[in-house]
Amino acid sequence: MKNSKNSKLRIIPLGGLEAIGMNITAFEYGDSIIVVDCGLAFPEDDMYGIDLCVPVITYLQENAEKVKGFFITHGHEDHIGALPYVLLEVNVPIYATRLTIALIEHKLEEHNLLGTVKRKVVKYGQHINLGEFRVEFIKTNHSIQDAAALAIYSPVGVVVHTGDFKVDYTPVYGDAIDLQRFGELGKKGVLAIMCDSTNAERPGFTMSERKVGKTFEGIFSDHEKQRIIIATFASNVDRVQQIINTANKFGRKVVVEGRSMVNIISIASDLGYLDIPDNTLIDVEELRNYPDDRMVLITTGSQGEPLAALSRMANGSHKKVKISPNDLIVFSSNPIPGNEKAVSKIINELYRLSADVIFQDTHVSGHACQEEIKLIYSLLHPKYSIPVHGEFKHRKAQAQLARELGMPKENILMLSSGDVLEIDEDSAEVTDKVAAGSVFVDGLGIGDVGNIVMRDRQHLAEDGIIIVVLTLESGTGQVLAGPDIVSRGFVYVRGSESLMEEMQEVLNRTVFDLADRRVTDWTRIKSTIKDVLSDHVWKRTMRRPMIIPIIMEV
């Protein structure tokens, strides 16, 4: 890996820098590109009908012959969720740790891609050589097993990408984060750090996952007569393990509800990441065979997702589980920014059903707080800082930490998705911009819903639609039928007869005026109807429904 003159490492984040989600970054040197993570984002409230968002990868498509592989830090949706969509365009091998690969394989199987995509399981400490790059996987802790940081060796220096991480000295499963390796890398010299910013605003340390286990024991002993329902993230295998351990200790059976929860638990237990005592797990069908004080349900829906198991239980649409006053529901998670309203709604619905709810002190974060971020910086001594993973305010908080640790302001690089950062030992600057952003996935369609369609959906959702139907005689252009008005989502017709009559009169006048002036051009007729009706409706209602004139010829 010789350092040719004028060659710099190009770091190109294609997502993950404006919000929590859709993490994907390309590293380019010479004729080699490697990609770290490939995540999705969930839709905002105003993205009507959209299921999920995946990153724009135009740059990777245009340089497909250079792309050597995907390196995945861990198995969360915001880091692996877009792979099935992106691999359709850029099919290269995937490198990740054991559980992460298993979760990716489950996704590929659902999209019929398992036979066409190469995967390689990587162990901690292993180095993968691809083109101009060498990538080392380093053990970290997170809220899912097998999380890794990546040391990316390039001809101009080493970049350490932390992935999502925390420092947990007493993890539930496996070893603590490999701080020694970070220290060794720091001694040799690190060009730049790309560090998780999610909790960069929070002082102190993130608590150990084991702390939640002790909390569960207290909850179980205080509520011995109640059925306990615990909602948590499906991917938090350690949390699930602690719930199972506590249930077993108190002689309770466990039911797992929610498709993603069932999938991850079966994958994790098959690989040995979950230790489930015999005769502990039972099927949801067997619930009725056990009294409340012998049951624990582990369920999805801790973020208030409308179709998740807990939401269906709360609104009474779950076929197998009905909430009763003898139920205790534990939210073992914090609302992700933006989900607070949805979570609050579920809690209110559960209280209405007279259930007990606990939503405090039953969760610890999987992300590093300020002291852990400082620790990693102190071990690595990076020359440059590139805060990643989080909203702008989170990344800005990390930039402030880097300043406090003595890093010069000009060495802290606040990038936006699509920026091309050219970096070497002597300089780091943004030199270009490439296409970046979201592609909407709606049902089976990928990218067929764009900004114009979204604008129409918002328009329809806000003000509704009016359709005007008119039948003209071919040749003469004489009005044979209509104009008739059909409206949806604009006003309730039966309660607004006078407005509908006014609109009808305005239309009749407009159409007969056009006929008197012998206007037969359809485009002109349509635009006149649209303009006149739109003006009248705005004056009367201060609304702008979508108006669609339809002309038929007989």
XYZ file of C-alpha atoms in Angstrom:
554
model
C 0.000 0.000 0.000
C 2.275 2.754 -1.247
C 1.340 6.360 -0.751
C 1.312 7.832 -4.240
C 1.748 11.575 -4.613
C -1.404 13.725 -4.276
C -3.408 10.700 -3.163
C -5.752 11.318 -0.304
C -8.304 9.202 1.478
C -11.845 10.211 0.543
C -14.502 9.746 3.253
C -18.053 10.105 1.916
C -20.965 9.772 4.365
C -24.093 8.937 2.320
C -26.410 9.014 5.359
C -26.620 8.988 9.151
C -25.494 12.557 9.829
C -28.824 14.391 9.983
C -30.810 12.013 12.191
C -30.618 8.731 14.088
C -30.776 6.160 11.304
C -29.691 5.348 7.723
C -25.988 5.026 8.555
C -23.763 4.436 5.536
C -20.256 5.757 4.772
C -17.975 5.120 1.786
C -14.168 5.146 2.104
C -12.291 5.608 -1.164
C -8.628 5.467 -2.047
C -7.366 5.090 -5.627
C -9.503 2.446 -7.325
C -10.870 0.940 -4.076
C -14.092 1.758 -2.208
C -15.280 0.035 0.967
C -18.602 0.825 2.650
C -19.239 0.852 6.406
C -22.837 0.001 7.416
C -25.945 0.170 5.265
C -28.942 1.164 7.362
C -32.500 2.325 6.887
C -34.508 5.093 8.547
C -38.144 4.972 9.576
C -40.531 7.508 8.004
C -41.413 10.856 9.553
C -45.036 11.618 10.505
C -45.624 13.580 7.288
C -44.435 10.768 4.974
C -47.891 9.367 4.277
C -47.921 5.672 3.347
C -44.116 5.299 3.353
C -42.845 2.106 5.027
C -39.169 3.001 5.316
C -36.389 5.100 3.811
C -33.137 3.789 2.348
C -30.093 5.851 1.315
C -29.462 7.241 -2.153
C -26.467 5.268 -3.470
C -25.982 6.920 -6.870
C -22.281 7.414 -6.096
C -21.779 3.691 -5.394
C -23.702 2.743 -8.554
C -21.599 5.088 -10.678
C -18.404 3.599 -9.184
C -19.638 0.005 -8.823
C -16.432 -1.485 -10.272
C -14.424 0.102 -7.418
C -16.677 -1.107 -4.555
C -15.003 -4.063 -2.811
C -17.302 -4.861 0.125
C -19.611 -3.839 2.982
C -18.285 -3.846 6.558
C -21.093 -3.909 9.127
C -20.513 -2.805 12.738
C -23.588 -4.498 14.304
C -27.037 -5.909 13.592
C -29.435 -3.007 14.219
C -31.881 -1.925 11.493
C -30.296 1.524 11.168
C -27.043 -0.254 10.199
C -28.205 -3.335 8.211
C -31.798 -2.580 7.142
C -31.041 -1.164 3.671
C -28.753 -4.030 2.574
C -31.452 -6.007 0.680
C -32.302 -2.897 -1.365
C -28.736 -1.664 -1.930
C -27.391 -5.121 -2.846
C -29.832 -5.230 -5.785
C -27.764 -2.375 -7.282
C -24.263 -3.064 -5.888
C -23.733 -6.753 -5.099
C -20.427 -7.152 -3.230
C -19.403 -9.336 -0.239
C -20.506 -8.477 3.322
C -18.090 -8.731 6.278
C -19.414 -8.807 9.848
C -19.341 -10.709 13.143
C -21.306 -13.921 13.734
C -24.648 -12.687 15.086
C -24.655 -9.707 12.699
C -24.196 -12.002 9.689
C -26.986 -14.295 10.961
C -29.389 -11.325 11.203
C -28.347 -10.120 7.734
C -28.876 -13.627 6.321
C -32.419 -13.647 7.705
C -33.088 -10.392 5.824
C -31.517 -11.670 2.607
C -33.623 -14.830 2.827
C -36.818 -12.746 3.055
C -35.760 -10.911 -0.134
C -34.600 -14.086 -1.996
C -30.985 -12.846 -2.109
C -29.308 -15.501 0.038
C -27.961 -17.449 -2.949
C -26.458 -14.442 -4.734
C -24.711 -12.456 -1.959
C -21.368 -13.495 -0.453
C -21.015 -13.246 3.335
C -17.996 -13.700 5.565
C -18.065 -14.072 9.352
C -15.203 -12.112 10.907
C -13.707 -12.666 14.387
C -12.480 -9.874 16.654
C -8.828 -9.073 15.953
C -9.094 -10.401 12.397
C -7.880 -8.212 9.506
C -9.546 -8.204 6.076
C -7.519 -6.986 3.083
C -9.585 -5.451 0.276
C -7.939 -3.397 -2.468
C -6.078 -0.469 -0.902
C -7.670 -1.068 2.525
C -7.161 -3.330 5.505
C -9.982 -3.488 8.066
C -9.685 -4.787 11.642
C -12.694 -5.667 13.832
C -12.409 -4.582 17.491
C -14.674 -5.809 20.307
C -17.094 -3.204 21.723
C -20.255 -3.290 23.875
C -23.669 -2.144 22.694
C -27.328 -3.052 23.225
C -26.930 -5.964 20.800
C -24.298 -8.709 20.863
C -21.283 -8.869 18.554
C -20.908 -5.103 18.056
C -17.574 -4.027 16.606
C -15.505 -0.926 16.026
C -13.494 -0.864 12.815
C -9.877 0.195 12.387
C -9.592 1.107 8.705
C -5.965 1.061 7.537
C -5.373 3.182 4.421
C -2.153 4.340 2.715
C -2.480 7.735 4.461
C -3.234 6.486 7.977
C -5.706 4.690 10.239
C -9.332 5.796 10.670
C -11.201 4.287 13.636
C -14.985 4.005 13.228
C -16.435 3.191 16.669
C -19.822 1.971 15.394
C -22.487 2.295 18.103
C -20.799 1.576 21.429
C -20.691 1.971 25.186
C -18.058 0.938 27.731
C -19.568 -1.886 29.795
C -17.094 -3.478 32.208
C -19.686 -6.076 33.325
C -21.600 -7.132 30.195
C -24.310 -9.792 30.490
C -22.754 -11.910 27.738
C -19.185 -12.075 26.465
C -16.247 -9.794 27.154
C -15.935 -6.106 27.937
C -14.881 -3.654 25.233
C -11.257 -4.155 24.125
C -9.848 -0.887 25.495
C -6.335 -2.314 25.290
C -6.570 -2.536 21.497
C -7.738 1.088 21.290
C -4.697 2.053 23.393
C -2.332 0.106 21.106
C -3.781 1.807 18.019
C -3.378 5.189 19.743
C 0.322 4.527 20.373
C 0.901 3.737 16.679
C -1.004 6.851 15.562
C -4.596 7.369 14.473
C -5.425 9.758 11.644
C -9.132 10.251 12.475
C -11.940 9.005 14.689
C -15.558 8.635 13.572
C -17.355 8.301 16.901
C -20.957 7.572 17.954
C -22.624 10.842 19.087
C -26.052 9.644 20.290
C -25.444 10.328 23.993
C -22.784 13.023 23.601
C -25.012 15.542 25.405
C -25.236 13.344 28.524
C -22.558 13.726 31.222
C -21.002 10.791 33.064
C -21.004 7.118 32.104
C -23.735 4.896 30.676
C -24.766 2.303 33.260
C -24.005 -1.384 32.781
C -26.700 -3.596 31.289
C -26.523 -5.736 34.468
C -28.119 -2.849 36.377
C -31.420 -3.598 34.579
C -31.273 -7.222 35.765
C -31.303 -6.069 39.397
C -34.244 -3.735 38.656
C -36.203 -6.634 37.139
C -35.682 -8.710 40.272
C -37.221 -5.920 42.349
C -40.194 -5.600 39.979
C -40.855 -9.365 39.945
C -40.751 -9.629 43.743
C -43.046 -6.565 44.188
C -45.674 -7.882 41.736
C -45.850 -11.598 42.518
C -49.586 -11.934 41.866
C -49.706 -10.063 38.538
C -49.047 -11.134 34.966
C -45.976 -9.218 33.765
C -45.684 -7.937 30.183
C -42.298 -6.427 29.268
C -41.861 -4.376 26.088
C -38.326 -3.926 24.837
C -36.267 -3.732 21.630
C -36.268 -7.089 19.844
C -32.552 -6.760 19.154
C -31.530 -6.277 22.793
C -30.583 -9.910 23.352
C -28.926 -9.204 26.731
C -32.135 -7.592 28.007
C -34.155 -10.617 26.869
C -31.635 -12.900 28.607
C -32.065 -11.023 31.892
C -35.867 -11.181 31.648
C -35.676 -14.942 31.026
C -33.228 -15.392 33.943
C -35.514 -13.440 36.305
C -38.645 -15.271 35.094
C -36.921 -18.617 35.681
C -35.785 -17.552 39.164
C -39.398 -16.653 40.084
C -40.857 -19.824 38.554
C -42.611 -18.099 35.655
C -43.097 -19.271 32.064
C -42.167 -16.924 29.188
C -44.154 -16.129 26.017
C -42.450 -14.194 23.219
C -44.755 -11.991 21.101
C -43.988 -9.943 17.970
C -42.486 -11.182 14.704
C -39.114 -9.414 15.010
C -38.772 -10.569 18.640
C -39.479 -14.211 17.717
C -37.006 -14.052 14.781
C -34.111 -12.535 16.735
C -34.596 -14.772 19.779
C -34.595 -17.911 17.631
C -31.465 -16.758 15.735
C -29.635 -15.743 18.948
C -30.497 -18.962 20.803
C -29.493 -21.132 17.787
C -26.062 -19.435 17.824
C -25.667 -19.742 21.598
C -26.014 -16.022 22.430
C -29.117 -16.771 24.522
C -29.299 -19.395 27.223
C -32.939 -20.428 27.659
C -33.568 -23.012 30.418
C -35.658 -26.039 29.387
C -39.441 -25.713 29.674
C -39.262 -21.934 30.158
C -40.531 -20.737 26.769
C -44.131 -21.606 25.908
C -46.292 -20.813 22.905
C -48.816 -17.961 23.112
C -51.571 -20.556 22.563
C -50.720 -22.072 25.979
C -51.266 -18.784 27.865
C -54.715 -19.822 29.082
C -53.255 -22.932 30.745
C -51.318 -20.889 33.316
C -52.415 -18.470 36.054
C -51.310 -14.820 35.814
C -48.669 -15.162 38.536
C -46.844 -17.821 36.491
C -46.573 -15.756 33.269
C -44.206 -13.248 31.665
C -44.682 -11.907 28.132
C -41.763 -10.351 26.255
C -43.139 -8.219 23.439
C -42.275 -5.707 20.727
C -43.869 -2.256 20.627
C -41.851 -0.334 23.212
C -41.669 2.600 20.761
C -45.433 2.841 20.231
C -45.306 1.359 16.715
C -48.967 1.078 15.631
C -48.726 -2.493 14.267
C -46.448 -3.948 16.980
C -47.782 -6.526 19.438
C -48.101 -4.162 22.438
C -50.094 -1.582 20.438
C -52.503 -4.296 19.325
C -52.864 -5.491 22.932
C -53.547 -1.915 24.090
C -56.237 -1.218 21.477
C -57.883 -4.624 21.859
C -57.042 -5.947 18.376
C -54.536 -8.640 19.484
C -56.087 -12.046 18.870
C -54.323 -13.945 21.664
C -53.621 -11.442 24.483
C -56.197 -9.255 26.216
C -54.999 -6.648 28.753
C -56.660 -6.969 32.173
C -56.490 -4.973 35.443
C -54.191 -7.704 36.809
C -51.496 -6.926 34.226
C -48.258 -5.037 34.866
C -46.703 -3.583 31.710
C -43.020 -2.641 31.883
C -41.501 -0.383 29.200
C -37.863 -1.504 29.146
C -36.698 1.201 26.730
C -36.556 4.972 26.311
C -38.536 6.615 23.487
C -36.311 7.308 20.492
C -36.460 11.067 19.652
C -39.702 11.592 17.712
C -41.535 8.600 19.236
C -42.530 10.260 22.526
C -46.119 10.951 21.419
C -46.729 7.396 20.206
C -45.354 5.889 23.448
C -47.423 8.271 25.561
C -50.556 7.259 23.621
C -49.986 3.555 24.349
C -49.341 4.221 28.057
C -52.628 6.164 28.266
C -54.523 3.328 26.556
C -53.035 0.780 28.987
C -54.004 2.943 31.984
C -57.547 3.174 30.584
C -57.696 -0.618 30.713
C -56.800 -0.358 34.449
C -53.416 -2.059 33.968
C -50.328 -0.994 35.970
C -47.495 0.555 33.951
C -43.803 1.044 34.815
C -41.701 3.111 32.411
C -38.813 4.406 34.530
C -35.473 2.893 35.601
C -35.968 -0.265 33.522
C -33.620 0.657 30.704
C -29.995 1.598 30.158
C -28.710 3.018 26.914
C -26.433 1.180 24.493
C -24.558 4.382 23.658
C -21.565 6.075 25.257
C -22.023 9.149 27.451
C -19.458 11.962 27.647
C -16.893 10.257 29.898
C -16.756 7.134 27.693
C -16.363 9.254 24.559
C -13.516 11.118 26.270
C -11.936 7.791 27.246
C -11.893 6.549 23.642
C -10.441 9.876 22.423
C -7.764 9.737 25.138
C -6.774 6.197 24.158
C -6.681 6.859 20.397
C -5.174 10.398 20.311
C -6.681 11.021 16.844
C -5.472 13.938 14.750
C -8.954 14.615 13.333
C -12.467 14.171 14.729
C -15.475 13.350 12.521
C -18.564 13.039 14.788
C -21.148 10.614 13.328
C -24.417 8.889 14.240
C -26.929 11.392 15.553
C -28.752 14.619 14.924
C -26.674 17.761 14.422
C -27.010 18.771 18.097
C -25.621 15.384 19.223
C -22.659 15.662 16.857
C -22.059 19.266 17.935
C -21.916 18.078 21.583
C -19.181 15.599 20.622
C -17.293 18.339 18.763
C -17.363 20.353 22.007
C -15.907 17.369 23.908
C -13.079 17.101 21.357
C -12.339 20.817 21.868
C -12.246 20.319 25.664
C -9.712 17.516 25.132
C -7.431 19.972 23.328
C -8.151 19.206 19.675
C -7.766 22.291 17.434
C -11.100 23.574 16.095
C -9.992 23.203 12.453
C -9.351 19.462 13.033
C -12.997 18.812 14.021
C -14.993 18.154 10.867
C -18.778 18.571 10.920
C -19.854 16.851 7.712
C -23.238 16.596 5.987
C -24.485 13.575 4.055
C -22.989 13.711 0.558
C -19.858 15.670 1.536
C -16.588 14.361 0.098
C -13.865 14.773 2.710
C -10.322 14.465 1.371
C -7.935 13.709 4.215
C -4.303 12.830 4.853
C -1.705 13.542 7.527
C -1.304 17.164 6.378
C -4.833 18.339 5.671
C -8.542 17.563 5.728
C -11.105 19.468 3.686
C -14.457 18.978 1.988
C -13.724 19.202 -1.731
C -16.920 17.993 -3.379
C -20.532 16.954 -2.888
C -22.248 13.799 -4.201
C -25.904 12.791 -4.327
C -27.265 11.778 -0.911
C -30.652 11.580 0.733
C -33.549 9.129 1.034
C -35.279 6.767 -1.344
C -38.800 5.939 -0.164
C -39.926 2.312 0.046
C -43.714 1.971 -0.223
C -45.010 -1.613 -0.322
C -43.087 -3.362 -3.092
C -42.118 -0.102 -4.794
C -38.608 1.274 -4.238
C -38.083 4.848 -5.336
C -41.312 5.099 -7.346
C -42.654 7.550 -4.752
C -40.636 10.746 -5.023
C -40.952 14.298 -3.716
C -43.745 15.229 -6.141
C -45.876 12.245 -5.095
C -45.164 13.018 -1.408
C -46.231 16.622 -1.989
C -49.498 15.391 -3.547
C -50.106 13.033 -0.594
C -49.555 15.878 1.863
C -51.883 18.094 -0.181
C -54.582 15.382 -0.183
C -54.116 14.735 3.540
C -54.408 18.414 4.433
C -57.203 19.687 2.133
C -58.759 16.714 0.298
C -59.784 16.408 -3.351
C -62.559 17.661 -5.646
C -63.181 15.881 -8.956
C -65.222 17.642 -11.654
C -66.675 15.371 -14.360
C -67.882 16.817 -17.659
C -69.191 15.051 -20.807
C -68.859 16.825 -24.181
C -70.171 15.865 -27.621
C -67.356 15.060 -30.011
C -67.083 17.496 -32.886
C -69.374 20.206 -31.525
C -67.966 20.376 -27.979
C -71.521 20.766 -26.651
C -72.071 19.903 -22.990
C -74.065 16.658 -22.787
C -73.771 15.904 -19.050
C -72.389 17.595 -15.980
C -70.465 19.288 -14.658
C -70.767 16.915 -11.671
C -68.798 17.318 -8.457
C -67.322 14.482 -6.388
C -65.392 15.393 -3.231
C -63.387 13.332 -0.725
C -61.653 14.603 2.406
C -62.733 18.203 1.689
C -66.057 18.715 3.515
C -68.773 16.382 4.727
C -71.219 16.792 1.819
C -74.460 16.305 3.791
C -73.513 19.020 6.240
C -72.410 21.495 3.550
C -75.272 21.562 1.037
C -75.109 25.344 0.546
C -71.384 25.297 -0.250
C -71.853 22.391 -2.697
C -74.732 24.264 -4.404
C -72.586 27.399 -4.722
C -69.741 25.382 -6.235
C -72.197 23.785 -8.668
C -73.495 27.233 -9.735
C -69.959 28.580 -10.236
C -69.099 25.518 -12.345
C -72.286 25.758 -14.434
C -71.613 29.444 -15.169
C -67.968 28.721 -16.081
C -68.781 25.795 -18.384
C -71.610 27.624 -20.232
C -69.439 30.732 -20.551
C -66.713 28.593 -22.181
C -69.333 27.042 -24.492
C -70.653 30.520 -25.497
C -67.099 31.567 -26.352
C -66.722 28.359 -28.392
C -63.696 27.214 -26.369
C -63.071 23.554 -27.327
C -59.437 23.134 -26.281
C -59.500 20.602 -23.404
C -56.409 21.958 -21.702
C -57.914 25.454 -21.564
C -61.286 24.156 -20.336
C -59.581 22.162 -17.543
C -57.320 25.005 -16.377
C -60.244 27.507 -16.365
C -62.431 25.141 -14.295
C -59.524 24.565 -11.908
C -58.721 28.282 -11.467
C -62.307 29.487 -11.017
C -63.305 26.718 -8.603
C -60.057 27.007 -6.633
C -60.580 30.780 -6.151
C -64.175 30.312 -5.007
C -63.331 27.503 -2.564
C -60.419 29.494 -1.089
C -62.631 32.560 -0.522
C -65.348 30.470 1.155
C -63.254 27.994 3.185
C -59.579 29.140 3.209
C -58.661 25.659 1.935
C -56.955 24.540 -1.244
C -58.172 21.038 -2.107
C -56.670 19.263 -5.097
C -59.027 19.887 -8.056
C -59.032 17.376 -10.918
C -61.295 18.098 -13.934
C -62.118 15.009 -16.026
C -63.563 15.500 -19.531
C -65.206 12.634 -21.412
C -66.127 12.760 -25.083
C -69.138 10.965 -26.582
